[in-house]
Short mmCIF file of C-alpha atoms in Angstrom, two decimals:
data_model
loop_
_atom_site.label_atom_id
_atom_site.label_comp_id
_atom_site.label_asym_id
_atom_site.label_seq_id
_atom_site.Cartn_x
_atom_site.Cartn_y
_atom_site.Cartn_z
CA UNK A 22 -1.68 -13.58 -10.10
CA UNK A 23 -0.97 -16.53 -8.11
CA UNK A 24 1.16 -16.72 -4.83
CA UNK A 25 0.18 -20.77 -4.30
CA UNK A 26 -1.45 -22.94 -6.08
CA UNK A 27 -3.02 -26.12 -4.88
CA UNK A 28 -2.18 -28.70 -7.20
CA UNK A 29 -2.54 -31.59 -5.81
CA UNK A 30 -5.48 -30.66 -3.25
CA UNK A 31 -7.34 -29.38 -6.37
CA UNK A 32 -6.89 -32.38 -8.31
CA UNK A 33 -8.08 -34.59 -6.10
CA UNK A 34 -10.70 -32.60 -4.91
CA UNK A 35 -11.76 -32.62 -8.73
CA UNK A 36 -11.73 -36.07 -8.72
CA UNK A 37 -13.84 -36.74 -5.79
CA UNK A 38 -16.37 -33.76 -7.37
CA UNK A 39 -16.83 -36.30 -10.28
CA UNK A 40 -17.20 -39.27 -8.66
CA UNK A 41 -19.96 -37.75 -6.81
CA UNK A 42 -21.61 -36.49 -10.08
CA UNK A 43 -21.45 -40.36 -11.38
CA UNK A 44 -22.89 -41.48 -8.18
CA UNK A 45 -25.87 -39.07 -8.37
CA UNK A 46 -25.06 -37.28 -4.92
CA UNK A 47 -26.91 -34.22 -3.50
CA UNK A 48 -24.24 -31.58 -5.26
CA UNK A 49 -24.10 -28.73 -3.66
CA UNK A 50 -24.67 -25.09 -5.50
CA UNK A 51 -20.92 -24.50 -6.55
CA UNK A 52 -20.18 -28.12 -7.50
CA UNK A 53 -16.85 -28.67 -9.36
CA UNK A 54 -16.53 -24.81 -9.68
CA UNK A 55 -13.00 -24.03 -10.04
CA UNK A 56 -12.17 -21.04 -7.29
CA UNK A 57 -8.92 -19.20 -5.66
CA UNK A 58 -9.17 -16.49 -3.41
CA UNK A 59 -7.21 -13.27 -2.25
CA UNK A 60 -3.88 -14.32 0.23
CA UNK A 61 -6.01 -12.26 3.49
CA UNK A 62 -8.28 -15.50 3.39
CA UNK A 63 -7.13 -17.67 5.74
CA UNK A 64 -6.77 -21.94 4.37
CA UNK A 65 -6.31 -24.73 6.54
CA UNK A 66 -2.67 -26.28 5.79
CA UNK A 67 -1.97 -23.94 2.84
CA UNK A 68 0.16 -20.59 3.32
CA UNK A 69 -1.30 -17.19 3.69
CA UNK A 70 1.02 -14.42 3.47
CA UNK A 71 -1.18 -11.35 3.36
CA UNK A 72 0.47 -10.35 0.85
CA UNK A 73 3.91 -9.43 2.91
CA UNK A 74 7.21 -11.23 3.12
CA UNK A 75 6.62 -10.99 6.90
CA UNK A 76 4.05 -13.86 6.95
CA UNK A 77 5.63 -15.21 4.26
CA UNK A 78 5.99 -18.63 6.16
CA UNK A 79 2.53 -18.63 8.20
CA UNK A 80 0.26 -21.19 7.79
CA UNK A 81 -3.07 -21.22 9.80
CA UNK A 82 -4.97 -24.36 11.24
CA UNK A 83 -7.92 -23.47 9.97
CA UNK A 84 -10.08 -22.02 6.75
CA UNK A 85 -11.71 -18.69 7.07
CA UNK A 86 -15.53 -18.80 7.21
CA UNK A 87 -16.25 -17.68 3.83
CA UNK A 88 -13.50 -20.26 2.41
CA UNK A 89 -15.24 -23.18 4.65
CA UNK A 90 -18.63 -22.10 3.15
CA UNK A 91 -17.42 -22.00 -1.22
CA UNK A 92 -16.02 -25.91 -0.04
CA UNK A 93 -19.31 -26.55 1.94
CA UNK A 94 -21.06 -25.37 -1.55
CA UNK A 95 -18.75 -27.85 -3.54
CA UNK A 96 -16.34 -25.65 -4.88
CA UNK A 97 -12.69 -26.83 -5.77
CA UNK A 98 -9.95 -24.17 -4.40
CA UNK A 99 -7.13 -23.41 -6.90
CA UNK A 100 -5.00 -21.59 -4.46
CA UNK A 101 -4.05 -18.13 -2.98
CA UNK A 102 -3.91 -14.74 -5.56
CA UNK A 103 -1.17 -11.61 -5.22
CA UNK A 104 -2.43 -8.89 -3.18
CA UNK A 105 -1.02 -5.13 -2.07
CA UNK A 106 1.01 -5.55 0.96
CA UNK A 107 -1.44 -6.02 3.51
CA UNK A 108 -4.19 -4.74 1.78
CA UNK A 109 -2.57 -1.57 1.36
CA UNK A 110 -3.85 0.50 -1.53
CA UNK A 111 -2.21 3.66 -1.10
CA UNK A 112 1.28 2.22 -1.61
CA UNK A 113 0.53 -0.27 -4.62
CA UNK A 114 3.68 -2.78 -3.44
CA UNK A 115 3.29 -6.30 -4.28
CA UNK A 116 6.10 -7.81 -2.97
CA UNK A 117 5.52 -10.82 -4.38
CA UNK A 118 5.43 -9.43 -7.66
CA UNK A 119 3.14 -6.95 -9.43
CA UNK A 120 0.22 -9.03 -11.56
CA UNK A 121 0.19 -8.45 -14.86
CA UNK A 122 -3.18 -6.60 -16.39
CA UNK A 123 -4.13 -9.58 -18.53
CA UNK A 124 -5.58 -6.91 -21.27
CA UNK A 125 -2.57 -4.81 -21.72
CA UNK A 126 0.62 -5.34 -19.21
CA UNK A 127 1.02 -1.42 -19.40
CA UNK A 128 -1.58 -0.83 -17.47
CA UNK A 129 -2.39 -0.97 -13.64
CA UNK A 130 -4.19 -4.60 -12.86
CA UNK A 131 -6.17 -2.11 -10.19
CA UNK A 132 -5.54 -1.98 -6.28
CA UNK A 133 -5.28 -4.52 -3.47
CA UNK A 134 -7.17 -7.39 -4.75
CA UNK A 135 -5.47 -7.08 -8.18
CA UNK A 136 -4.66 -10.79 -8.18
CA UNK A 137 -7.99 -12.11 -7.70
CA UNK A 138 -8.93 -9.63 -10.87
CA UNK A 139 -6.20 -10.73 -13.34
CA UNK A 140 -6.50 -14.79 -12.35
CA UNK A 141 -10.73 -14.15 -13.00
CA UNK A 142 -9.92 -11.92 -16.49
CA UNK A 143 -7.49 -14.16 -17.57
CA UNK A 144 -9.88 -17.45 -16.92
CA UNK A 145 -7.46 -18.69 -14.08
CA UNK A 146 -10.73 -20.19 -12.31
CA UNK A 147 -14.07 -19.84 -12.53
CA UNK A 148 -14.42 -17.21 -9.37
CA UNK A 149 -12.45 -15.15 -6.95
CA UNK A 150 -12.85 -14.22 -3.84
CA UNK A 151 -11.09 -10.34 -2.88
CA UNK A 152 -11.83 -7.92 -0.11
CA UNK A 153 -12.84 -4.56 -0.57
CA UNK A 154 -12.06 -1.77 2.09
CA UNK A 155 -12.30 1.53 -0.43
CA UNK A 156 -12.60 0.12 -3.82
CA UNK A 157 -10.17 -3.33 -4.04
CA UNK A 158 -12.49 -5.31 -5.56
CA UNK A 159 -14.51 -2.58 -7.57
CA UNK A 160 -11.20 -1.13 -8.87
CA UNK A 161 -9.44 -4.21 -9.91
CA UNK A 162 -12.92 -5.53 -11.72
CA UNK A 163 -13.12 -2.18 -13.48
CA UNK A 164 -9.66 -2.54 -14.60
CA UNK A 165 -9.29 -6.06 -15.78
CA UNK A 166 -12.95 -5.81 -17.38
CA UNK A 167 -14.81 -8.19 -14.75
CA UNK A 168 -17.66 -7.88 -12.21
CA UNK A 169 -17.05 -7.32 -8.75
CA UNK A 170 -19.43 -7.64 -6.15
CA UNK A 171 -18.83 -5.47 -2.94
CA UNK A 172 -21.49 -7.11 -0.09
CA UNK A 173 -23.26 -4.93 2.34
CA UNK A 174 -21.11 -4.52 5.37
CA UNK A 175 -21.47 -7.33 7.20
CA UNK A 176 -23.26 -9.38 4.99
CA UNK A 177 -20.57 -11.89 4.30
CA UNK A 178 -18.63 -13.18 7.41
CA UNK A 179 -15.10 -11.96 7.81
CA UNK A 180 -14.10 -14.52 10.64
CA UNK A 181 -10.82 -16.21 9.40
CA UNK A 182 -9.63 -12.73 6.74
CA UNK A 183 -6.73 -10.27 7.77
CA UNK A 184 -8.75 -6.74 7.49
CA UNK A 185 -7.21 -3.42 6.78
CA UNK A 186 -10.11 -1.52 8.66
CA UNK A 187 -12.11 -3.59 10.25
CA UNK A 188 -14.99 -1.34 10.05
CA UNK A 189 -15.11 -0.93 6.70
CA UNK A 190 -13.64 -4.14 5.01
CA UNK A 191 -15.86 -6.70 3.11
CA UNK A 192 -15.03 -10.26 1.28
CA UNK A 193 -16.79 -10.47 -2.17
CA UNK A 194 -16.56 -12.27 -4.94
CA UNK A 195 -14.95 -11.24 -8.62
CA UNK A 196 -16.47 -13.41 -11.89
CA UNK A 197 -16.23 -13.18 -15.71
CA UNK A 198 -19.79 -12.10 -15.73
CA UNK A 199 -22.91 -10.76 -13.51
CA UNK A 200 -24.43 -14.40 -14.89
CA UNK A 201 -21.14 -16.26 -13.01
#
């Protein structure tokens, strides 16, 4: 399910989250919480393919919007999930590698955000971020046996995400459980 992952960034990220805890600091609402989101989100210094071998090297300057605001919120980024080539449902090519439906590997892990489904299903992190254009969160969720949330359209910034349809697209988030 993962392209990246962000070892060392995460660990000491980890770190500093529980020195803060021992200090008593103002934590923030996703303190500590283990996270990784879908390769269209775009991370400072950390690759973002989109899911094709034709960004396979690109690396933005900066972290998408919704990315800046889980590590404004305290949450600890794991790294970058598998998705459809560019967020392409109809085809179902993962380039990268197909991720495996942590429930039975004979079945489909679901569409375009099928690596932030398997790494939440399998307990790879605490929460995932995917993006939905015509089901790629819902899908994925339904098929790995998760919740996914798809936001009202335009209710969660997509400044800083490659879109498929930019009228249409939405970033949500994929957990364990409606309570996560």
């Amino acid at each position: 399910s993962y392209l990246t992952v962000c070892r060392d960034d995460a660990l000491q990220a980890a770190r500093e989250a529980e020195q803060a805890l021992v200090r008593g600091a103002d934590l923030g609402p996703m303190h500590g919480v283990p996270v990784a989101v879908k390769d269209q989100v775009y991370s400072a210094g950390i690759r973002t393919t989109l899911g094709t071998p034709m960004f396979k090297d690109y690396v933005p300057s900066e972290d998408a919007t919704v990315l800046a605001n889980l590590k404004s919120a305290g949450a600890i980024l794991l790294g970058k999930l598998n998705m459809t080539e560019l967020a392409i449902t109809e085809t179902i090519e993962f380039p990268y590698g197909t991720p495996n439906n942590p429930w039975n590997p004979e079945r489909s892990p679901g569409s375009s955000s099928a690596g932030p489904g398997v790494a939440t299903a399998a307990a790879l992190c605490g929460a995932t971020l995917g993006g939905d254009t015509g089901g790629s969160i819902r899908i994925p969720a339904a098929y790995c046996g998760i919740v996914g949330l798809r936001p009202t359209f335009g209710r969660v910034s997509r400044a800083g995400t490659m879109t498929a349809c930019w009228s249409m697209d939405t970033i949500g988030p994929m957990t364990r459980s409606v309570e996560d």
